[in-house]
Short mmCIF file of N, CA and C in Angstrom, two decimals:
data_model
loop_
_atom_site.label_atom_id
_atom_site.label_comp_id
_atom_site.label_asym_id
_atom_site.label_seq_id
_atom_site.Cartn_x
_atom_site.Cartn_y
_atom_site.Cartn_z
N MET A 134 9.76 15.15 -19.31
CA MET A 134 8.80 14.86 -18.37
C MET A 134 7.57 13.94 -19.04
N ASN A 135 7.11 12.85 -18.49
CA ASN A 135 6.31 11.84 -19.03
C ASN A 135 4.92 12.49 -18.85
N THR A 136 4.07 12.02 -19.57
CA THR A 136 2.70 12.43 -19.68
C THR A 136 2.03 12.38 -18.21
N LEU A 137 2.16 11.28 -17.39
CA LEU A 137 1.43 11.21 -16.17
C LEU A 137 2.22 12.49 -15.17
N ALA A 138 3.46 12.74 -15.34
CA ALA A 138 4.05 13.79 -14.49
C ALA A 138 3.56 15.13 -15.01
N LYS A 139 3.20 15.35 -16.27
CA LYS A 139 2.72 16.67 -16.82
C LYS A 139 1.44 16.81 -16.26
N GLN A 140 0.65 15.71 -16.32
CA GLN A 140 -0.77 15.85 -15.83
C GLN A 140 -0.94 16.06 -14.20
N ILE A 141 0.04 15.79 -13.38
CA ILE A 141 0.04 15.93 -12.10
C ILE A 141 0.49 17.22 -11.83
N GLU A 142 1.38 17.65 -12.85
CA GLU A 142 1.79 19.28 -12.50
C GLU A 142 0.68 19.98 -12.80
N GLN A 143 -0.10 19.81 -14.00
CA GLN A 143 -1.13 20.46 -14.27
C GLN A 143 -2.35 20.58 -13.15
N LEU A 144 -2.50 19.34 -12.50
CA LEU A 144 -3.52 19.24 -11.37
C LEU A 144 -3.17 20.05 -10.37
N ASN A 145 -1.72 19.98 -9.97
CA ASN A 145 -1.32 20.72 -8.80
C ASN A 145 -1.48 22.28 -9.32
N GLN A 146 -1.28 22.91 -10.41
CA GLN A 146 -1.56 24.23 -10.45
C GLN A 146 -3.21 24.55 -10.59
N GLU A 147 -3.83 23.73 -11.14
CA GLU A 147 -5.24 24.04 -10.81
C GLU A 147 -5.73 24.04 -9.39
N LEU A 148 -5.37 22.95 -8.67
CA LEU A 148 -5.84 22.90 -7.24
C LEU A 148 -5.30 24.19 -6.49
N SER A 149 -4.11 24.63 -6.85
CA SER A 149 -3.49 25.82 -6.46
C SER A 149 -4.38 26.97 -6.48
N SER A 150 -5.02 27.10 -7.74
CA SER A 150 -5.59 28.25 -7.97
C SER A 150 -7.16 28.21 -7.41
N GLN A 151 -7.68 27.06 -7.15
CA GLN A 151 -8.95 26.79 -6.78
C GLN A 151 -9.19 26.46 -5.36
N LEU A 152 -8.18 26.12 -4.56
CA LEU A 152 -8.42 25.70 -3.11
C LEU A 152 -7.72 26.88 -2.36
N PRO A 153 -8.34 27.27 -1.09
CA PRO A 153 -7.83 28.23 -0.35
C PRO A 153 -6.45 27.91 0.00
N GLN A 154 -5.71 28.97 0.26
CA GLN A 154 -4.23 28.57 0.97
C GLN A 154 -4.23 27.91 2.07
N GLU A 155 -5.09 28.18 3.01
CA GLU A 155 -5.23 27.19 4.11
C GLU A 155 -5.20 25.78 3.97
N VAL A 156 -6.16 25.34 3.11
CA VAL A 156 -6.23 23.93 2.55
C VAL A 156 -4.95 23.30 2.09
N ILE A 157 -4.25 24.06 1.13
CA ILE A 157 -3.00 23.60 0.45
C ILE A 157 -2.03 23.65 1.62
N ASN A 158 -1.92 24.55 2.61
CA ASN A 158 -0.86 24.41 3.49
C ASN A 158 -1.00 23.12 4.27
N ALA A 159 -2.38 23.07 4.76
CA ALA A 159 -2.75 21.71 5.41
C ALA A 159 -2.34 20.45 4.81
N PHE A 160 -2.58 20.28 3.53
CA PHE A 160 -2.07 19.23 2.76
C PHE A 160 -0.61 19.08 2.70
N GLY A 161 0.02 20.22 2.57
CA GLY A 161 1.34 20.18 2.32
C GLY A 161 2.20 19.65 3.65
N LYS A 162 1.63 20.20 4.87
CA LYS A 162 1.97 19.89 6.06
C LYS A 162 1.65 18.45 6.12
N SER A 163 0.68 17.75 5.79
CA SER A 163 0.38 16.37 5.94
C SER A 163 1.38 15.49 5.21
N VAL A 164 1.61 15.82 3.79
CA VAL A 164 2.66 15.27 3.07
C VAL A 164 4.12 15.30 3.72
N ASP A 165 4.49 16.45 4.31
CA ASP A 165 5.77 16.55 4.84
C ASP A 165 5.91 15.76 6.11
N ASP A 166 4.71 15.58 6.92
CA ASP A 166 4.75 14.66 7.94
C ASP A 166 4.86 13.15 7.51
N LEU A 167 4.24 12.91 6.47
CA LEU A 167 4.51 11.56 5.84
C LEU A 167 5.85 11.21 5.63
N LYS A 168 6.55 12.17 5.15
CA LYS A 168 7.86 11.76 4.58
C LYS A 168 8.58 11.56 5.82
N THR A 169 8.31 12.10 6.79
CA THR A 169 9.29 11.90 8.01
C THR A 169 9.11 10.50 8.53
N LYS A 170 8.17 9.74 8.13
CA LYS A 170 7.80 8.42 8.73
C LYS A 170 8.40 7.45 8.01
N ASN A 171 9.39 7.71 6.90
CA ASN A 171 10.09 6.86 6.03
C ASN A 171 9.43 5.61 5.74
N ILE A 172 8.26 5.71 5.34
CA ILE A 172 7.45 4.41 5.00
C ILE A 172 8.07 3.53 3.85
N GLU A 173 8.65 4.18 2.97
CA GLU A 173 9.26 3.45 1.78
C GLU A 173 10.62 2.64 2.33
N ASP A 174 11.00 3.14 3.58
CA ASP A 174 12.18 2.06 4.04
C ASP A 174 11.62 0.75 4.98
N ARG A 175 10.35 0.99 5.35
CA ARG A 175 9.93 -0.14 6.07
C ARG A 175 8.94 -0.87 5.38
N CYS A 176 8.45 -0.73 4.09
CA CYS A 176 7.57 -1.62 3.53
C CYS A 176 8.16 -2.55 2.69
N ILE A 177 7.78 -3.40 2.17
CA ILE A 177 8.29 -4.79 1.53
C ILE A 177 9.22 -3.99 0.29
N GLN A 178 10.40 -4.78 0.25
CA GLN A 178 11.43 -4.18 -0.73
C GLN A 178 11.51 -5.26 -1.79
N PRO A 179 12.20 -4.79 -2.91
CA PRO A 179 12.46 -5.54 -3.96
C PRO A 179 13.19 -6.87 -3.60
N GLY A 180 12.83 -8.11 -4.29
CA GLY A 180 13.47 -9.30 -3.71
C GLY A 180 12.55 -9.98 -2.71
N GLU A 181 11.76 -9.44 -2.02
CA GLU A 181 11.15 -10.08 -0.76
C GLU A 181 9.84 -10.71 -1.43
N LYS A 182 9.38 -11.77 -0.86
CA LYS A 182 8.27 -12.58 -1.23
C LYS A 182 7.00 -11.57 -0.82
N MET A 183 6.21 -11.49 -1.81
CA MET A 183 4.92 -10.80 -1.85
C MET A 183 3.96 -11.69 -1.09
N PRO A 184 3.40 -11.09 0.06
CA PRO A 184 2.16 -11.97 0.65
C PRO A 184 1.17 -12.33 -0.27
N GLU A 185 0.47 -13.60 -0.15
CA GLU A 185 -0.55 -13.83 -1.01
C GLU A 185 -1.77 -13.12 -0.49
N PHE A 186 -2.88 -13.05 -1.67
CA PHE A 186 -4.07 -12.37 -1.04
C PHE A 186 -5.24 -12.96 -1.80
N ILE A 187 -6.37 -12.71 -1.26
CA ILE A 187 -7.67 -13.08 -1.80
C ILE A 187 -8.55 -11.92 -1.58
N LEU A 188 -8.86 -11.04 -2.47
CA LEU A 188 -9.80 -9.97 -2.21
C LEU A 188 -10.95 -9.86 -3.18
N PRO A 189 -11.92 -9.16 -2.77
CA PRO A 189 -13.07 -8.98 -3.92
C PRO A 189 -12.97 -7.87 -4.90
N ASN A 190 -13.33 -8.14 -6.14
CA ASN A 190 -13.13 -7.18 -7.06
C ASN A 190 -14.55 -6.36 -7.07
N ALA A 191 -14.70 -5.39 -7.96
CA ALA A 191 -15.84 -4.45 -8.06
C ALA A 191 -17.08 -5.05 -7.93
N THR A 192 -17.30 -6.36 -8.37
CA THR A 192 -18.42 -7.06 -8.23
C THR A 192 -18.73 -8.10 -7.29
N GLY A 193 -17.59 -8.14 -6.25
CA GLY A 193 -17.75 -9.03 -5.22
C GLY A 193 -17.17 -10.41 -5.43
N LYS A 194 -16.64 -10.70 -6.68
CA LYS A 194 -16.00 -11.87 -6.89
C LYS A 194 -14.59 -12.03 -6.24
N MET A 195 -14.27 -13.13 -5.64
CA MET A 195 -12.95 -13.04 -4.81
C MET A 195 -11.74 -13.38 -5.93
N ILE A 196 -10.77 -12.54 -5.85
CA ILE A 196 -9.59 -12.72 -6.74
C ILE A 196 -8.43 -13.37 -5.80
N ASP A 197 -7.77 -14.20 -6.35
CA ASP A 197 -6.59 -15.01 -5.56
C ASP A 197 -5.53 -14.75 -6.38
N SER A 198 -4.48 -14.11 -5.60
CA SER A 198 -3.10 -13.81 -6.30
C SER A 198 -2.53 -15.03 -6.93
N ASN A 199 -2.73 -16.16 -6.32
CA ASN A 199 -1.90 -17.43 -6.87
C ASN A 199 -2.52 -17.39 -8.37
N ASP A 200 -3.74 -17.37 -8.54
CA ASP A 200 -4.30 -17.57 -9.65
C ASP A 200 -3.83 -16.48 -10.76
N ILE A 201 -3.72 -15.34 -10.35
CA ILE A 201 -3.00 -14.33 -11.26
C ILE A 201 -1.63 -14.54 -11.71
N LEU A 202 -0.90 -15.12 -10.77
CA LEU A 202 0.60 -15.28 -11.04
C LEU A 202 0.67 -16.71 -11.84
N LYS A 203 -0.27 -17.32 -11.80
CA LYS A 203 0.05 -18.57 -12.94
C LYS A 203 -0.02 -18.12 -14.37
N LYS A 204 -0.66 -16.98 -14.58
CA LYS A 204 -0.68 -16.34 -15.86
C LYS A 204 0.47 -15.58 -16.33
N GLY A 205 1.24 -15.23 -15.39
CA GLY A 205 2.38 -14.45 -15.44
C GLY A 205 2.80 -13.33 -14.49
N LYS A 206 3.23 -12.33 -14.84
CA LYS A 206 3.66 -11.19 -13.83
C LYS A 206 2.34 -10.52 -13.33
N MET A 207 2.46 -9.85 -12.26
CA MET A 207 1.31 -9.17 -11.73
C MET A 207 1.83 -7.70 -11.30
N ILE A 208 1.04 -6.78 -11.73
CA ILE A 208 1.51 -5.41 -11.36
C ILE A 208 0.18 -4.94 -10.44
N LEU A 209 0.64 -4.59 -9.11
CA LEU A 209 -0.43 -4.05 -8.36
C LEU A 209 -0.23 -2.60 -7.94
N ALA A 210 -1.19 -1.82 -8.37
CA ALA A 210 -1.24 -0.52 -8.00
C ALA A 210 -2.06 -0.15 -7.08
N PHE A 211 -1.75 0.25 -5.97
CA PHE A 211 -2.38 0.84 -4.61
C PHE A 211 -2.69 2.27 -4.82
N TYR A 212 -4.11 2.46 -4.65
CA TYR A 212 -4.45 3.85 -4.80
C TYR A 212 -5.56 4.20 -3.53
N ARG A 213 -5.72 5.37 -3.18
CA ARG A 213 -6.46 5.64 -1.92
C ARG A 213 -7.91 5.57 -2.11
N GLY A 214 -8.34 5.99 -3.23
CA GLY A 214 -9.93 5.88 -3.54
C GLY A 214 -10.29 6.66 -4.80
N SER A 215 -11.48 6.66 -5.07
CA SER A 215 -12.08 7.29 -6.36
C SER A 215 -12.18 8.61 -5.99
N TRP A 216 -12.09 9.19 -4.75
CA TRP A 216 -12.09 10.63 -4.49
C TRP A 216 -10.90 11.37 -4.61
N CYS A 217 -9.75 10.65 -4.92
CA CYS A 217 -8.40 11.21 -5.00
C CYS A 217 -8.24 11.55 -6.58
N PRO A 218 -8.08 12.77 -6.76
CA PRO A 218 -7.78 13.19 -8.09
C PRO A 218 -6.45 12.73 -8.75
N TYR A 219 -5.54 12.58 -7.76
CA TYR A 219 -4.13 12.30 -8.30
C TYR A 219 -4.28 10.57 -8.55
N CYS A 220 -5.01 9.90 -7.69
CA CYS A 220 -5.12 8.48 -7.90
C CYS A 220 -5.84 8.26 -9.23
N ASN A 221 -6.93 9.20 -9.59
CA ASN A 221 -7.56 8.68 -10.88
C ASN A 221 -6.63 9.07 -12.03
N LEU A 222 -5.78 10.14 -11.83
CA LEU A 222 -4.79 10.20 -13.08
C LEU A 222 -4.08 9.13 -13.41
N GLU A 223 -3.50 8.45 -12.08
CA GLU A 223 -2.65 7.33 -12.22
C GLU A 223 -3.41 6.09 -13.01
N LEU A 224 -4.51 5.84 -12.45
CA LEU A 224 -5.51 4.92 -12.92
C LEU A 224 -5.68 5.04 -14.53
N LYS A 225 -6.02 6.30 -14.87
CA LYS A 225 -6.29 6.60 -16.37
C LYS A 225 -4.87 6.44 -17.14
N PHE A 226 -3.74 6.69 -16.69
CA PHE A 226 -2.48 6.36 -17.13
C PHE A 226 -2.29 4.94 -17.27
N LEU A 227 -2.55 4.33 -16.28
CA LEU A 227 -2.47 2.68 -16.47
C LEU A 227 -3.44 2.04 -17.41
N GLN A 228 -4.64 2.68 -17.59
CA GLN A 228 -5.55 2.02 -18.63
C GLN A 228 -5.15 2.58 -19.92
N ASP A 229 -4.62 3.58 -19.91
CA ASP A 229 -4.05 3.97 -21.43
C ASP A 229 -3.01 3.14 -21.97
N ASN A 230 -2.05 2.67 -20.78
CA ASN A 230 -0.97 1.70 -21.15
C ASN A 230 -1.19 0.41 -20.78
N LEU A 231 -2.51 -0.05 -20.80
CA LEU A 231 -2.91 -1.59 -20.49
C LEU A 231 -2.35 -2.55 -21.64
N SER A 232 -2.55 -2.00 -22.90
CA SER A 232 -2.15 -3.13 -23.80
C SER A 232 -0.51 -3.20 -23.76
N ARG A 233 0.12 -2.24 -23.29
CA ARG A 233 1.66 -2.50 -23.28
C ARG A 233 1.91 -3.38 -22.08
N ILE A 234 1.18 -3.27 -20.96
CA ILE A 234 1.30 -4.03 -19.91
C ILE A 234 0.78 -5.57 -20.22
N LYS A 235 -0.06 -5.53 -20.86
CA LYS A 235 -0.47 -7.07 -21.50
C LYS A 235 0.49 -7.70 -22.37
N ASP A 236 1.05 -6.79 -23.23
CA ASP A 236 2.19 -7.43 -24.01
C ASP A 236 3.32 -7.82 -23.44
N LYS A 237 3.56 -7.49 -22.13
CA LYS A 237 4.67 -7.87 -21.37
C LYS A 237 4.26 -9.09 -20.40
N ASN A 238 3.23 -9.64 -20.86
CA ASN A 238 2.61 -10.95 -20.15
C ASN A 238 2.31 -10.49 -18.54
N ALA A 239 1.84 -9.42 -18.37
CA ALA A 239 1.61 -9.00 -17.07
C ALA A 239 0.00 -8.76 -16.91
N VAL A 240 -0.53 -9.03 -15.65
CA VAL A 240 -2.00 -8.53 -15.31
C VAL A 240 -2.00 -7.48 -14.34
N LEU A 241 -2.58 -6.31 -14.68
CA LEU A 241 -2.71 -5.34 -13.83
C LEU A 241 -3.85 -5.27 -13.01
N ILE A 242 -3.59 -4.92 -11.71
CA ILE A 242 -4.54 -5.01 -10.77
C ILE A 242 -4.45 -3.79 -9.92
N ALA A 243 -5.52 -3.00 -9.56
CA ALA A 243 -5.73 -1.87 -8.78
C ALA A 243 -6.29 -2.29 -7.47
N VAL A 244 -5.88 -1.65 -6.25
CA VAL A 244 -6.31 -2.00 -5.04
C VAL A 244 -6.28 -0.70 -4.29
N SER A 245 -7.62 -0.76 -3.59
CA SER A 245 -7.84 0.32 -2.48
C SER A 245 -8.59 -0.05 -1.40
N PRO A 246 -8.76 0.82 -0.46
CA PRO A 246 -9.51 0.30 0.68
C PRO A 246 -10.92 0.74 0.69
N GLN A 247 -11.44 1.13 -0.65
CA GLN A 247 -12.93 1.53 -0.65
C GLN A 247 -13.70 0.39 -0.87
N THR A 248 -15.00 0.46 -0.68
CA THR A 248 -16.09 -0.62 -0.74
C THR A 248 -16.08 -1.08 -2.32
N PRO A 249 -16.46 -2.29 -2.48
CA PRO A 249 -16.75 -2.77 -3.79
C PRO A 249 -17.48 -1.94 -4.68
N ASP A 250 -18.67 -1.25 -4.02
CA ASP A 250 -19.51 -0.46 -4.70
C ASP A 250 -19.09 0.83 -5.23
N HIS A 251 -18.12 1.31 -4.44
CA HIS A 251 -17.30 2.55 -4.81
C HIS A 251 -16.20 2.14 -6.04
N SER A 252 -15.85 0.90 -5.95
CA SER A 252 -14.80 0.62 -6.90
C SER A 252 -15.62 0.26 -8.24
N LEU A 253 -16.68 -0.31 -8.20
CA LEU A 253 -17.36 -0.56 -9.37
C LEU A 253 -17.97 0.86 -10.08
N SER A 254 -18.40 1.79 -9.37
CA SER A 254 -18.83 2.93 -9.99
C SER A 254 -17.46 3.75 -10.64
N MET A 255 -16.34 3.73 -9.81
CA MET A 255 -15.04 4.25 -10.50
C MET A 255 -14.82 3.58 -11.75
N ALA A 256 -14.73 2.22 -11.69
CA ALA A 256 -14.27 1.44 -12.89
C ALA A 256 -15.28 1.52 -13.97
N GLU A 257 -16.55 1.57 -13.77
CA GLU A 257 -17.43 1.78 -14.98
C GLU A 257 -17.25 3.22 -15.34
N LYS A 258 -17.10 4.44 -14.66
CA LYS A 258 -17.04 5.61 -15.13
C LYS A 258 -15.74 6.00 -15.82
N ASN A 259 -14.60 5.35 -15.49
CA ASN A 259 -13.48 5.46 -16.15
C ASN A 259 -13.19 4.30 -17.13
N LYS A 260 -14.12 3.45 -17.26
CA LYS A 260 -13.80 2.46 -18.42
C LYS A 260 -12.58 1.70 -18.19
N LEU A 261 -12.50 0.99 -17.11
CA LEU A 261 -11.19 0.42 -16.61
C LEU A 261 -11.36 -0.85 -17.17
N GLY A 262 -10.23 -1.47 -17.82
CA GLY A 262 -10.29 -2.76 -18.32
C GLY A 262 -9.45 -3.78 -17.65
N PHE A 263 -9.19 -3.34 -16.39
CA PHE A 263 -8.45 -4.58 -15.32
C PHE A 263 -9.02 -4.50 -14.01
N GLU A 264 -8.89 -5.47 -13.42
CA GLU A 264 -9.61 -5.77 -11.98
C GLU A 264 -9.28 -4.42 -11.05
N VAL A 265 -10.19 -4.01 -10.32
CA VAL A 265 -10.28 -3.07 -9.16
C VAL A 265 -10.59 -3.81 -7.99
N LEU A 266 -9.55 -4.08 -7.01
CA LEU A 266 -9.95 -4.90 -5.70
C LEU A 266 -10.15 -4.14 -4.53
N SER A 267 -10.94 -4.54 -3.66
CA SER A 267 -11.29 -3.98 -2.38
C SER A 267 -10.42 -4.50 -1.15
N ASP A 268 -9.46 -3.70 -0.67
CA ASP A 268 -8.70 -4.14 0.53
C ASP A 268 -9.27 -3.44 1.87
N GLN A 269 -10.43 -4.26 2.24
CA GLN A 269 -11.13 -3.98 3.40
C GLN A 269 -10.18 -3.73 4.62
N ASN A 270 -10.36 -2.58 5.22
CA ASN A 270 -9.57 -2.18 6.37
C ASN A 270 -7.98 -2.26 6.06
N ASN A 271 -7.59 -2.07 4.70
CA ASN A 271 -6.21 -1.99 4.24
C ASN A 271 -5.58 -3.22 4.94
N ASP A 272 -6.21 -4.31 5.21
CA ASP A 272 -5.58 -5.65 5.56
C ASP A 272 -4.23 -5.98 4.82
N PHE A 273 -4.44 -6.02 3.56
CA PHE A 273 -3.23 -6.47 2.59
C PHE A 273 -2.17 -5.32 2.63
N ALA A 274 -2.64 -4.14 2.30
CA ALA A 274 -1.56 -2.82 2.39
C ALA A 274 -0.75 -2.89 3.71
N LYS A 275 -1.52 -3.42 4.64
CA LYS A 275 -0.75 -3.47 6.10
C LYS A 275 0.47 -4.38 6.07
N LYS A 276 0.03 -5.61 5.50
CA LYS A 276 1.20 -6.67 5.41
C LYS A 276 2.33 -6.12 4.52
N LEU A 277 2.08 -5.10 3.44
CA LEU A 277 3.00 -4.69 2.86
C LEU A 277 3.76 -3.59 3.50
N GLY A 278 3.22 -2.91 4.50
CA GLY A 278 3.83 -1.89 5.15
C GLY A 278 3.62 -0.59 4.50
N ILE A 279 2.47 -0.34 3.72
CA ILE A 279 2.25 0.91 2.87
C ILE A 279 1.08 1.68 3.54
N VAL A 280 0.60 1.36 4.75
CA VAL A 280 -0.60 2.15 5.34
C VAL A 280 0.13 3.33 6.21
N PHE A 281 -0.70 4.42 6.24
CA PHE A 281 -0.45 5.57 7.24
C PHE A 281 -1.88 5.98 7.52
N GLN A 282 -1.72 6.42 8.82
CA GLN A 282 -2.75 7.11 9.58
C GLN A 282 -2.84 8.50 8.98
N LEU A 283 -4.30 8.90 8.39
CA LEU A 283 -4.36 10.34 8.16
C LEU A 283 -4.39 11.06 9.47
N GLN A 284 -3.59 12.09 9.55
CA GLN A 284 -3.52 12.89 10.56
C GLN A 284 -4.76 13.76 10.89
N ASP A 285 -5.24 13.84 12.20
CA ASP A 285 -6.36 14.39 12.64
C ASP A 285 -6.46 15.96 12.13
N PHE A 286 -5.30 16.87 12.14
CA PHE A 286 -5.45 17.97 11.63
C PHE A 286 -5.91 18.16 10.19
N VAL A 287 -5.81 17.13 9.54
CA VAL A 287 -6.26 17.40 7.98
C VAL A 287 -7.53 16.73 7.65
N LEU A 288 -8.05 16.01 8.70
CA LEU A 288 -9.48 15.52 8.50
C LEU A 288 -10.51 16.45 8.19
N PRO A 289 -10.53 17.55 8.97
CA PRO A 289 -11.70 18.37 8.73
C PRO A 289 -11.62 19.09 7.22
N TYR A 290 -10.38 19.32 6.64
CA TYR A 290 -10.35 19.79 5.42
C TYR A 290 -10.99 18.66 4.38
N TYR A 291 -10.61 17.53 4.59
CA TYR A 291 -11.25 16.26 3.71
C TYR A 291 -12.43 16.42 3.73
N ARG A 292 -13.12 16.42 4.91
CA ARG A 292 -14.64 16.62 5.04
C ARG A 292 -15.20 17.81 4.41
N ASN A 293 -14.49 18.95 4.52
CA ASN A 293 -15.10 20.25 3.72
C ASN A 293 -15.00 20.06 2.42
N LEU A 294 -14.18 19.21 1.98
CA LEU A 294 -14.05 19.08 0.30
C LEU A 294 -14.93 17.74 -0.11
N GLY A 295 -15.68 17.18 0.73
CA GLY A 295 -16.85 16.43 0.56
C GLY A 295 -16.37 14.95 0.59
N ILE A 296 -15.15 14.62 1.06
CA ILE A 296 -14.48 13.26 1.13
C ILE A 296 -14.72 12.92 2.52
N ASN A 297 -15.53 11.75 2.67
CA ASN A 297 -16.13 11.09 3.83
C ASN A 297 -15.55 9.70 3.93
N LEU A 298 -14.26 9.60 4.34
CA LEU A 298 -13.71 8.30 4.23
C LEU A 298 -14.46 7.17 5.04
N PHE A 299 -15.25 7.47 5.89
CA PHE A 299 -16.11 6.26 6.43
C PHE A 299 -17.12 5.91 5.44
N GLU A 300 -17.61 6.87 4.62
CA GLU A 300 -18.57 6.37 3.45
C GLU A 300 -17.97 5.54 2.49
N PHE A 301 -16.59 5.88 1.97
CA PHE A 301 -15.92 5.26 0.90
C PHE A 301 -15.44 3.86 1.53
N ASN A 302 -14.98 3.74 2.67
CA ASN A 302 -14.10 2.68 2.96
C ASN A 302 -15.03 1.82 3.98
N ASN A 303 -16.05 2.38 4.66
CA ASN A 303 -16.86 1.61 5.51
C ASN A 303 -16.20 1.22 6.93
N ASN A 304 -15.32 2.34 7.36
CA ASN A 304 -14.80 2.26 8.70
C ASN A 304 -14.32 3.39 9.00
N ASP A 305 -13.94 3.80 10.32
CA ASP A 305 -13.71 4.93 10.87
C ASP A 305 -12.23 5.14 10.98
N GLU A 306 -11.37 4.27 10.62
CA GLU A 306 -10.11 4.32 10.97
C GLU A 306 -9.00 5.36 10.45
N ASN A 307 -9.57 5.96 9.13
CA ASN A 307 -8.90 6.97 8.46
C ASN A 307 -7.36 6.49 8.34
N LEU A 308 -7.38 5.25 7.67
CA LEU A 308 -6.16 4.83 7.32
C LEU A 308 -6.15 4.68 5.78
N LEU A 309 -4.87 5.11 5.20
CA LEU A 309 -4.97 5.13 3.60
C LEU A 309 -3.64 4.33 3.41
N PRO A 310 -3.76 3.84 2.05
CA PRO A 310 -2.48 3.16 1.50
C PRO A 310 -1.61 4.16 0.72
N VAL A 311 -0.43 4.40 0.95
CA VAL A 311 0.67 5.14 0.24
C VAL A 311 0.37 4.75 -1.32
N PRO A 312 0.08 5.67 -2.31
CA PRO A 312 -0.01 5.26 -3.62
C PRO A 312 1.17 4.57 -3.91
N ALA A 313 1.18 3.27 -4.33
CA ALA A 313 2.43 2.59 -4.64
C ALA A 313 2.19 1.58 -5.62
N VAL A 314 3.21 1.22 -6.47
CA VAL A 314 2.85 0.19 -7.69
C VAL A 314 4.10 -0.98 -7.32
N PHE A 315 3.75 -2.14 -7.46
CA PHE A 315 4.63 -3.25 -7.11
C PHE A 315 4.53 -4.05 -8.47
N VAL A 316 5.59 -4.54 -8.95
CA VAL A 316 5.55 -5.56 -9.98
C VAL A 316 6.19 -7.11 -9.37
N VAL A 317 5.54 -8.02 -9.62
CA VAL A 317 5.51 -9.21 -8.92
C VAL A 317 5.54 -10.46 -9.87
N ASP A 318 6.38 -11.37 -9.84
CA ASP A 318 6.63 -12.60 -10.67
C ASP A 318 6.28 -13.67 -9.75
N GLN A 319 6.35 -14.67 -10.51
CA GLN A 319 6.17 -16.08 -9.81
C GLN A 319 6.77 -16.30 -8.64
N ASP A 320 8.23 -16.10 -8.72
CA ASP A 320 8.85 -16.25 -7.31
C ASP A 320 9.12 -15.19 -6.57
#
């Protein structure tokens, strides 16, 4: 089992011991519901052309996918937000492997629906050495087919845990991207 998988397993154990069973059951039901939607079958598939994007980074600078692809391959890592402990583990894992990614002539980009201010705080706190982009309203993630509506029954549990998606994403849609990683080359 790789390091990230071990860390996720450890996080699952910690959360199981810290959260009330009602919360664990609600999150489990949410995940089971998402699995029935077969998002992976409806999203962009290997070999398909990746839509172009221009998105703001954590400091508000606009980043163009065409400029990135001129340099080589691009690895896009979608995450839900800095409030997500699983996403933070993945971003740390990617940071720990950034030199290996660069050695493969690839540029790593992380994308979430959260505002640039939240992305900047997260990038600074975690000392990320790659661009963190804001996909306002999940517009780019929608083009890829990886967006889902957070179910109404789970929203109160998020709020009770201090996760206010309106505050993080600056909208009240409660849409999130499925955590996903895409490797894109020039063609």
